[in-house]
CSV table of C-alpha atoms in Angstrom, one decimal:
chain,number,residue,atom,x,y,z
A,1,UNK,CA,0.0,0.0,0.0
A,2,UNK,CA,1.5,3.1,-1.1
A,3,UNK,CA,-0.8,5.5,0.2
A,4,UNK,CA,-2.6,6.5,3.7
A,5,UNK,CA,-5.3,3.6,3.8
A,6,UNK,CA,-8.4,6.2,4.3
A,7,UNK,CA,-7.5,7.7,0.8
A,8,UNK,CA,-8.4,4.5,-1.0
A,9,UNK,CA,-11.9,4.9,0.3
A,10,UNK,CA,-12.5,7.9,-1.7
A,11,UNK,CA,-12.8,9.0,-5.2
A,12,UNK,CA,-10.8,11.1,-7.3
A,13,UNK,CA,-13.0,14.4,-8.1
A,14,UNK,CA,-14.0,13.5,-11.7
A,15,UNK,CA,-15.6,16.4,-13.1
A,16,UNK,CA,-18.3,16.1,-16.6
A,17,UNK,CA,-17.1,15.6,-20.1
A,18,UNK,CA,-15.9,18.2,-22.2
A,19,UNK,CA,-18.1,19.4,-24.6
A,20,UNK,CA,-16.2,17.8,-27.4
A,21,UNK,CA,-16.2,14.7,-26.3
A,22,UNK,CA,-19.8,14.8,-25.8
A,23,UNK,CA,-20.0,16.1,-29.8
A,24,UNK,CA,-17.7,13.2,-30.9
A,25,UNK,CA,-19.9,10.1,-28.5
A,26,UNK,CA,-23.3,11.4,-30.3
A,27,UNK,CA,-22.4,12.6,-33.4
A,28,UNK,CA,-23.6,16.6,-32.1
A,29,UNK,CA,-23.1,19.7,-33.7
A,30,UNK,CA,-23.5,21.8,-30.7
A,31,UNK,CA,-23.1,20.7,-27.2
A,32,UNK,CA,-24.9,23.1,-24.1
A,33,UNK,CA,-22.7,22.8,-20.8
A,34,UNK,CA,-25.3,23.6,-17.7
A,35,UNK,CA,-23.9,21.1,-15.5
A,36,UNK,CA,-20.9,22.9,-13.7
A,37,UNK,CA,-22.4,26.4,-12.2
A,38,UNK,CA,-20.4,28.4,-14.8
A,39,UNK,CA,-21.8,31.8,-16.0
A,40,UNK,CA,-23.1,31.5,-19.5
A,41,UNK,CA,-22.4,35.5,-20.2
A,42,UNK,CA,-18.5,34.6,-19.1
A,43,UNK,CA,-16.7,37.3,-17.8
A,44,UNK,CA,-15.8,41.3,-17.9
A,45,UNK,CA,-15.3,42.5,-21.2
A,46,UNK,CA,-11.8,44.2,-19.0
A,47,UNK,CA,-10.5,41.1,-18.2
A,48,UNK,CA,-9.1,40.6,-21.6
A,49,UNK,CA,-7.6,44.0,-21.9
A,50,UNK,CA,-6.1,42.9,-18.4
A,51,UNK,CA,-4.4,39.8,-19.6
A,52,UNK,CA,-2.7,41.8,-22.5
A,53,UNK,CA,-1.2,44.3,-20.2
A,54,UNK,CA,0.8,41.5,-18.8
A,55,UNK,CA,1.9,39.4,-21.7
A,56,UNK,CA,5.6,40.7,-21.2
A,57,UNK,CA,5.2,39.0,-17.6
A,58,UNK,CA,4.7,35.2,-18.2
A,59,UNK,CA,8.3,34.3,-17.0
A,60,UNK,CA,8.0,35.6,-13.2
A,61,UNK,CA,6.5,34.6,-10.4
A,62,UNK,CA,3.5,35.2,-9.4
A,63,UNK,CA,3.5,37.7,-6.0
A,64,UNK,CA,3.5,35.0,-3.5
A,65,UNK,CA,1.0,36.9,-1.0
A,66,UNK,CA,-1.7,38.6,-3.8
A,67,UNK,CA,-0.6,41.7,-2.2
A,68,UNK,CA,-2.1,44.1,-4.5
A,69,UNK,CA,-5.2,41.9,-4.9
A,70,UNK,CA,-5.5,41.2,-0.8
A,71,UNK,CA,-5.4,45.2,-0.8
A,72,UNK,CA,-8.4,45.7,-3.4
A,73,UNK,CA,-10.9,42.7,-2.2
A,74,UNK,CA,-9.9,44.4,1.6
A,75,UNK,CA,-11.0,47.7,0.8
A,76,UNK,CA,-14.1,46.2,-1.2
A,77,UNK,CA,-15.5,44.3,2.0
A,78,UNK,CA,-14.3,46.8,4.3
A,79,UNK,CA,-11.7,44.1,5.8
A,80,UNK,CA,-8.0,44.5,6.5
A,81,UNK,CA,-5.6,42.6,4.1
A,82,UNK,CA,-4.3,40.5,6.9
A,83,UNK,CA,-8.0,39.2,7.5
A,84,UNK,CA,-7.5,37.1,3.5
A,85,UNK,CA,-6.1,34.2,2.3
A,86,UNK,CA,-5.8,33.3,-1.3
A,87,UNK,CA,-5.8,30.5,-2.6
A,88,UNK,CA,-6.5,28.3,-6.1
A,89,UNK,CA,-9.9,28.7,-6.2
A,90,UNK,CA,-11.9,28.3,-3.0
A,91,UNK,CA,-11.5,24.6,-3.4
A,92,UNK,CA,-7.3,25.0,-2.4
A,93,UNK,CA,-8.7,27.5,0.8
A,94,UNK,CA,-11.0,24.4,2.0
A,95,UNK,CA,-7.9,22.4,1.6
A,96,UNK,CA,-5.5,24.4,3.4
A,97,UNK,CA,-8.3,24.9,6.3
A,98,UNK,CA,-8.5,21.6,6.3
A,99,UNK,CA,-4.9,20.4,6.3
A,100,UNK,CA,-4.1,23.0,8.8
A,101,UNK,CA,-7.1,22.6,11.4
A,102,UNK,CA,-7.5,18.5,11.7
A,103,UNK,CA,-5.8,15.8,13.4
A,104,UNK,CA,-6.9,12.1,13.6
A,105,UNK,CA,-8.7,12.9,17.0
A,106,UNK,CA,-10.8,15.7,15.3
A,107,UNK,CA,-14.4,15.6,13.7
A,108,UNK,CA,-16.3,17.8,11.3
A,109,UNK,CA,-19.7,18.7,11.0
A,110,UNK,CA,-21.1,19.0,7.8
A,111,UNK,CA,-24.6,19.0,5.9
A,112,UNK,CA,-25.3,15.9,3.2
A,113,UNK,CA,-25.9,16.5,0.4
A,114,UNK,CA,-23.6,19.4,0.4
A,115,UNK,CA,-19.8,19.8,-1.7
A,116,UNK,CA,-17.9,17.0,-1.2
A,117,UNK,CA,-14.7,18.4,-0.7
A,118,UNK,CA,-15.5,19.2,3.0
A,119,UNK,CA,-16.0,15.6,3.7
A,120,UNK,CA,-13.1,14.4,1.1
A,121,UNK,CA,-10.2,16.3,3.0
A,122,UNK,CA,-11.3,15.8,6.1
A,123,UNK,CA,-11.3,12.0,5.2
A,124,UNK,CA,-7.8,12.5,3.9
A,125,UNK,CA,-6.7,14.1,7.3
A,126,UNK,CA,-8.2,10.9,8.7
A,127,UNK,CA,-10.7,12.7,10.5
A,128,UNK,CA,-14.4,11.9,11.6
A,129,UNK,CA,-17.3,13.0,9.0
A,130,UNK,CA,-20.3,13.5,10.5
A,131,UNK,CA,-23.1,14.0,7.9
A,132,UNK,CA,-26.5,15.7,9.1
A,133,UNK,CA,-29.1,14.8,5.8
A,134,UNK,CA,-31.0,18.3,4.9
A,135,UNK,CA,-34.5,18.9,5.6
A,136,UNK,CA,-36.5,20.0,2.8
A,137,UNK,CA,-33.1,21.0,0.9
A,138,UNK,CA,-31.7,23.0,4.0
A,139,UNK,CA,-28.9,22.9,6.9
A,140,UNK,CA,-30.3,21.3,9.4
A,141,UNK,CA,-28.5,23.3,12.3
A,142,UNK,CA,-30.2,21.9,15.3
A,143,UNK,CA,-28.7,18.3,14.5
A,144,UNK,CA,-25.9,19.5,13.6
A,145,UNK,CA,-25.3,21.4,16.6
A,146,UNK,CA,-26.3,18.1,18.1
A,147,UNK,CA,-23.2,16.8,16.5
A,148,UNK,CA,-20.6,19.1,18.0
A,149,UNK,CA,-18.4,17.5,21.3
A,150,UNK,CA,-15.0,18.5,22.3
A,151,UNK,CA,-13.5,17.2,19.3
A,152,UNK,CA,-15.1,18.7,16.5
A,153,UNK,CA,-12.7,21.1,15.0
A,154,UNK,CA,-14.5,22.4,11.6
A,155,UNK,CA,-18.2,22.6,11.0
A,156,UNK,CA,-19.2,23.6,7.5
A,157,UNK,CA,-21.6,25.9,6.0
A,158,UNK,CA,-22.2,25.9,2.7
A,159,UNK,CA,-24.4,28.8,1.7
A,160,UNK,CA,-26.3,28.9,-0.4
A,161,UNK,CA,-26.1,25.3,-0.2
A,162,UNK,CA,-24.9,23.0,-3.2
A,163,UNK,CA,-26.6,21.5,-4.8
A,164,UNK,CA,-29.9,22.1,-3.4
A,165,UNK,CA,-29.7,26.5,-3.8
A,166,UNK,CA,-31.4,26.9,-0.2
A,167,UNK,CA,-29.7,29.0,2.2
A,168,UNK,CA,-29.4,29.6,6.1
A,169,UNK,CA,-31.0,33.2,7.0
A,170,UNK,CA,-29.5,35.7,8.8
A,171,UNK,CA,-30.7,35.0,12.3
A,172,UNK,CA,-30.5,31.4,12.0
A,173,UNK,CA,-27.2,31.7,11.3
A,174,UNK,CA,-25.9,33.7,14.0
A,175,UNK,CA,-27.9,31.8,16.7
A,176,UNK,CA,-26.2,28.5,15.4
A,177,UNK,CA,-22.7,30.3,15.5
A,178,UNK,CA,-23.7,31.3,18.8
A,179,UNK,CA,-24.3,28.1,20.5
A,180,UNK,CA,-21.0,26.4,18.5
A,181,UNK,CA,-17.9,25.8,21.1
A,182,UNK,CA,-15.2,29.0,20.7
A,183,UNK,CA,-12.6,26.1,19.8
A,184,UNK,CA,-14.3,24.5,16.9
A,185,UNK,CA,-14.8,27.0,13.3
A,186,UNK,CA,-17.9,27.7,11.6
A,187,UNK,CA,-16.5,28.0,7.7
A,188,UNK,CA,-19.2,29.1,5.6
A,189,UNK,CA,-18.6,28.5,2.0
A,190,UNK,CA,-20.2,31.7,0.1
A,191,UNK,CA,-19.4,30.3,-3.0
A,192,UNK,CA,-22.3,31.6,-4.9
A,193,UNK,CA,-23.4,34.7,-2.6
A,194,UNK,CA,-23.5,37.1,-5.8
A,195,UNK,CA,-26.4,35.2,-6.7
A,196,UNK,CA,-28.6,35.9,-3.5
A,197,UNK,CA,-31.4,38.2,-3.7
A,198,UNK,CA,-32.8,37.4,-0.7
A,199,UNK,CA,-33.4,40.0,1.7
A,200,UNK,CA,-32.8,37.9,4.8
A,201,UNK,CA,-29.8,36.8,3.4
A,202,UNK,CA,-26.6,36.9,6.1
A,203,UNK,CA,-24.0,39.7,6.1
A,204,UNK,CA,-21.4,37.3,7.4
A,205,UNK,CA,-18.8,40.3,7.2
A,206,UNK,CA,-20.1,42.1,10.3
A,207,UNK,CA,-20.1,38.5,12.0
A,208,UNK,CA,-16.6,38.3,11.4
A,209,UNK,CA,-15.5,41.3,13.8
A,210,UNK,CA,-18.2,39.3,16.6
A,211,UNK,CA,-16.7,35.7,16.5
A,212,UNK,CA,-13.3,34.9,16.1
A,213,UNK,CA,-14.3,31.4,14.8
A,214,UNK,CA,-15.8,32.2,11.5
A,215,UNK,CA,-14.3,32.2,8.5
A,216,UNK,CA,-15.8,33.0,4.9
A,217,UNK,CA,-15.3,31.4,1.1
A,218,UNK,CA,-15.9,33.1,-1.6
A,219,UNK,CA,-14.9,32.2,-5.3
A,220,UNK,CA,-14.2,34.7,-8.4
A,221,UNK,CA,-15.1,31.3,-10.3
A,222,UNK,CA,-19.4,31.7,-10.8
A,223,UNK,CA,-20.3,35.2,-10.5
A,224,UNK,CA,-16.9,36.6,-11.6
A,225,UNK,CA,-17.4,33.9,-14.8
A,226,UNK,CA,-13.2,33.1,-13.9
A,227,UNK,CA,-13.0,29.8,-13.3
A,228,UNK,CA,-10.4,28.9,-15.6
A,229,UNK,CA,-7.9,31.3,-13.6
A,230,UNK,CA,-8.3,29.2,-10.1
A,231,UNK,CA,-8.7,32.0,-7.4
A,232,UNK,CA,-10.7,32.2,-4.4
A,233,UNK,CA,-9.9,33.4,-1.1
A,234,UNK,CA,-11.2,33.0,2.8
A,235,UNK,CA,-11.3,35.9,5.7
A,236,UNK,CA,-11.2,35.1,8.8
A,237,UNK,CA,-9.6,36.3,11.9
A,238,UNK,CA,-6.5,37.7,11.5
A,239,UNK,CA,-4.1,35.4,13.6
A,240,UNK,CA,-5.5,32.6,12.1
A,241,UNK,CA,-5.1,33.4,8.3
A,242,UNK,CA,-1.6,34.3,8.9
A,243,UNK,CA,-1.0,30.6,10.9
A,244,UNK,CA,-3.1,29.1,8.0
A,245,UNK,CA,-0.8,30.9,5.4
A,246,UNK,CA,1.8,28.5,6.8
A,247,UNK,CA,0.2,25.8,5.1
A,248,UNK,CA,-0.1,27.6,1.6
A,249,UNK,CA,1.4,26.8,-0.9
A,250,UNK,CA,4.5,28.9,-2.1
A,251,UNK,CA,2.9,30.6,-5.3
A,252,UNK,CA,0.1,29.1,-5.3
A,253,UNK,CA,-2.3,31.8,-7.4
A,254,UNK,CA,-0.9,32.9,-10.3
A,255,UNK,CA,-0.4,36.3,-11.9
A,256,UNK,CA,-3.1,36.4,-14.4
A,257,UNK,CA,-5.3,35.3,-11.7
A,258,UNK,CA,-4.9,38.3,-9.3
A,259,UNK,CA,-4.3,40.5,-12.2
A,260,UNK,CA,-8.2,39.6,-13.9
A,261,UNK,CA,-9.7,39.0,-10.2
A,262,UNK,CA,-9.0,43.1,-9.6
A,263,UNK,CA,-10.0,44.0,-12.9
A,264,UNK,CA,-13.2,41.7,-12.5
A,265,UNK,CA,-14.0,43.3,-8.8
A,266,UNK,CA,-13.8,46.7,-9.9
A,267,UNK,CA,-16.8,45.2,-13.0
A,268,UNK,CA,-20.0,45.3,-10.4
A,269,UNK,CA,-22.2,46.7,-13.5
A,270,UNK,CA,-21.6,43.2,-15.0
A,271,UNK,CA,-22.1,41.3,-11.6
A,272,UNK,CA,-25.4,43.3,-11.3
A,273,UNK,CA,-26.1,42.4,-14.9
A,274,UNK,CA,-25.6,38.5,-14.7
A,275,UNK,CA,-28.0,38.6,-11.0
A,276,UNK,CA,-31.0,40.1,-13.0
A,277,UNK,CA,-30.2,37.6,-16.2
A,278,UNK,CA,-29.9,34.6,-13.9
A,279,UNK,CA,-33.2,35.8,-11.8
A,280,UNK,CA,-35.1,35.8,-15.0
A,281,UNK,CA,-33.4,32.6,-15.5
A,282,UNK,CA,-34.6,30.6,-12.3
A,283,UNK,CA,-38.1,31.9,-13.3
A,284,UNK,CA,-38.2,30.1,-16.3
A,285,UNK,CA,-37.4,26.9,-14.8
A,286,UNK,CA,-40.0,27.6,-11.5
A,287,UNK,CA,-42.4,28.2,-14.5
A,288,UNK,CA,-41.6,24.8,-15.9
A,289,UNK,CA,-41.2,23.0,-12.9
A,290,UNK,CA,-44.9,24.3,-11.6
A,291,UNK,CA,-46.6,23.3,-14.6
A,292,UNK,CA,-44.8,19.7,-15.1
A,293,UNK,CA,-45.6,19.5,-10.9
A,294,UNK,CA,-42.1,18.9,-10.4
A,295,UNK,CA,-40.5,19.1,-6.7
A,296,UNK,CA,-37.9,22.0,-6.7
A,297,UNK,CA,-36.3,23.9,-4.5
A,298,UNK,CA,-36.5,27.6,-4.6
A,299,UNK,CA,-32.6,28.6,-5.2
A,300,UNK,CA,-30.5,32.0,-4.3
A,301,UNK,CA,-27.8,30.5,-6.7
A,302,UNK,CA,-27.2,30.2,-10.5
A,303,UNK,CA,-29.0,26.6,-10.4
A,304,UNK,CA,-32.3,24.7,-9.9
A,305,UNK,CA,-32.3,21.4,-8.0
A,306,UNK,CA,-35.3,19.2,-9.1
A,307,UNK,CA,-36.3,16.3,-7.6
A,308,UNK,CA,-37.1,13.3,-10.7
A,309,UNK,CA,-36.6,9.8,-10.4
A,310,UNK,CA,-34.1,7.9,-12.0
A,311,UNK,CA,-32.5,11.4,-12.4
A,312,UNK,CA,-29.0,9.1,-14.3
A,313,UNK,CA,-31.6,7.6,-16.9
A,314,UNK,CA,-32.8,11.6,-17.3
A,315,UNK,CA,-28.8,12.9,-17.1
A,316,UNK,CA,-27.8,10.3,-20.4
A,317,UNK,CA,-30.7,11.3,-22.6
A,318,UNK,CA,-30.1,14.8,-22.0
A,319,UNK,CA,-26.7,14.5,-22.9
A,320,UNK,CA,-27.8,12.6,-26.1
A,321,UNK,CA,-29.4,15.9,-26.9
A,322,UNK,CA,-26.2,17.7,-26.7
A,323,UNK,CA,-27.6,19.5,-23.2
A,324,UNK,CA,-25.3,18.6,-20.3
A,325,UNK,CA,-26.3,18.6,-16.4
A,326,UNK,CA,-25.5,16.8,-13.0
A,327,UNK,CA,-27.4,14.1,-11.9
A,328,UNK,CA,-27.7,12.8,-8.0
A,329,UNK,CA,-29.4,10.5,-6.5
A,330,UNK,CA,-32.1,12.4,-5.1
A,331,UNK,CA,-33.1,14.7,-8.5
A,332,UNK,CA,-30.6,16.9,-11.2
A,333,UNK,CA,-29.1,20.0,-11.1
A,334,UNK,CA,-29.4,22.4,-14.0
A,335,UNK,CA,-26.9,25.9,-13.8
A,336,UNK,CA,-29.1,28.7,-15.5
A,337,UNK,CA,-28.1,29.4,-18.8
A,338,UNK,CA,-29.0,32.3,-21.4
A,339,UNK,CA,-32.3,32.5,-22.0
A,340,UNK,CA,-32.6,31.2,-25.1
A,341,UNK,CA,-30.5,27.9,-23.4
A,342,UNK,CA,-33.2,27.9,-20.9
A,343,UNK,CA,-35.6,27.6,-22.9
A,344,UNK,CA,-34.4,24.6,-25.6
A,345,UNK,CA,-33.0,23.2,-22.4
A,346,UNK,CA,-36.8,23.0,-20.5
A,347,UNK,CA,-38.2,22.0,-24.5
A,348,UNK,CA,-35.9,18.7,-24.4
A,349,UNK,CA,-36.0,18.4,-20.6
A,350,UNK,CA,-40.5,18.1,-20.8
A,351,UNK,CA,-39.8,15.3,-23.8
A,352,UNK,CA,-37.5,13.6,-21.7
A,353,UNK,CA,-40.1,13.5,-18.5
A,354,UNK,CA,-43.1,13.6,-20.4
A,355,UNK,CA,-41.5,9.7,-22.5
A,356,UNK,CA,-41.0,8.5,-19.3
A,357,UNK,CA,-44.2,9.0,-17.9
A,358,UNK,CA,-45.9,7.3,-21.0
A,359,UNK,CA,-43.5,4.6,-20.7
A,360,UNK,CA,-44.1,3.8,-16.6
């Protein structure tokens, strides 16, 4: 065995097929993506000016600490720089969190279904997982505070949630982070917080400055539309990101990725643009899903979650179709597209359901 025995229980992440291959497997012309959460109107139009600006610079290192870009987000959230960590996307933050926080002893508290990658590292660590199912789609926080003992180090937070879209309000929130031990951290992963239009939805910020044992994700890869870069970043108290920056990797975020993640954050006209797009968006699928009488749940994120059986069986004839999503067990999950991708996706999605109705 050349590996720590708890690894082999777990998967490599394995994410969908590229488009092309998709268009090779089915003969397809044109291939839809709505599977991964991506924004269908991309990024800034600045971005690209901001990549040429560099060109000359491809041969240096990156700045190790995202000093200029620590700086700008700061000022943004009204934060100090030393309250940031960067990291390769948010998924490299969870894993530096997790590498740095957990021993053997430990346990984390986490939501199911929520992201994996809470559980995965923690596994890795060769820490405790202790999964508390959602009710109706949400957090269940008073069995998860159930969950907490001396030895619980991390519990997570993913909000809004994914893959359901549901989110923990304001006051819920602060009452669960009330009750949670000082020693164990409450991270709640904000991956998609562009996206929520809710009016009860949680200023975690001004929580920060309350309880040293919070600490925030947030991604440039949905909202921002710069998922290929890999940036993301947590806040948290200040002592604790610079111990956790320990654990970072030496140049781990490159210089095109701070470079477009400042030009992208200074872009809110475009963030505001994609959040009234991608309302319009979920209402064409809550039309659909009302007159099909299909279980959803109502989303703050650029998804739908609804609830079909034998949701694999709906995934591959999709896909067939040249429209890509995520199956689970419990229902699929469709990323809001253009309107116009809406729409030919919801045409192809009622002849999928409506065949297998005739056929059961």
């Amino acid at each position: 065995m050349h590996v720590k025995p708890q690894i082999l229980t777990l998967q490599a992440y394995k994410p969908g097929k590229p488009s092309e291959i998709v268009k090779r497997e089915y003969g397809l012309d044109k291939v839809v993506k709505l599977a991964s959460n991506e924004n269908p109107f991309g990024c800034s139009s600045k971005v690209f000016e901001a990549i040429k600006t560099v060109a000359d610079q491809f041969a240096i290192y990156p700045d190790g600490a995202s000093e200029a870009l620590s700086k700008k987000v700061a000022a943004f959230l009204n934060v100090t720089p030393e309250e940031l960590l960067f990291g390769s996307g948010a998924d490299e933050v969870i894993q530096i969190i997790t590498r740095g926080l957990l021993k053997s002893e430990n346990n984390i508290v986490c939501a199911t279904p929520t992201f994996p990658q809470y559980a995965h590292h923690a596994v890795v660590e060769g820490a405790e997982v202790r999964s508390v199912p959602l009710v109706e789609g949400v957090h269940n926080l008073t069995k998860m505070l159930e969950q907490i003992d001396d030895q619980t180090k991390i519990v997570w937070i993913c909000n809004p949630n994914n893959p359901t879209g549901t989110y923990v309000n304001e006051v819920e929130l602060e009452n669960f982070i009330r009750a949670v031990p000082e020693s164990t951290y409450v991270v709640v992963d904000e991956a998609y917080v562009e996206y929520a239009t809710a009016t009860d939805f949680p200023n975690t910020i001004k929580l920060l400055q309350k309880y040293k044992n919070v600490i925030i994700l947030r991604t440039f890869s949905k909202a921002y539309g710069l998922a290929s870069f890999r940036i993301g970043y947590g806040i948290g108290n200040a002592e604790l990101m610079a111990e956790l920056n320990i654990v970072r990797l030496p140049f781990n975020t490159s210089m095109i990725a701070q470079v477009v993640a400042m030009v992208a954050l200074d872009d809110q006209q475009f963030i505001e643009h994609c959040v009234i797009e991608n309302t319009k968006g979920l209402e064409q699928y809550i039309k659909f899903c009302k007159e099909q009488d299909i279980p959803y749940f109502p989303s703050q994120t650029n998804f739908i979650f609804m609830e079909v059986e034998n949701s694999g069986e709906v995934f591959e004839k999709l896909q067939s179709k040249g429209y890509i999503i995520r199956a689970f067990p419990q229902g699929i999950r469709i990323t809001i597209g253009s309107k116009e991708e809406n729409e030919e996706l919801i045409y192809h999605l009622k002849e999928v359901l409506n065949h297998k109705i005739i056929q059961n």
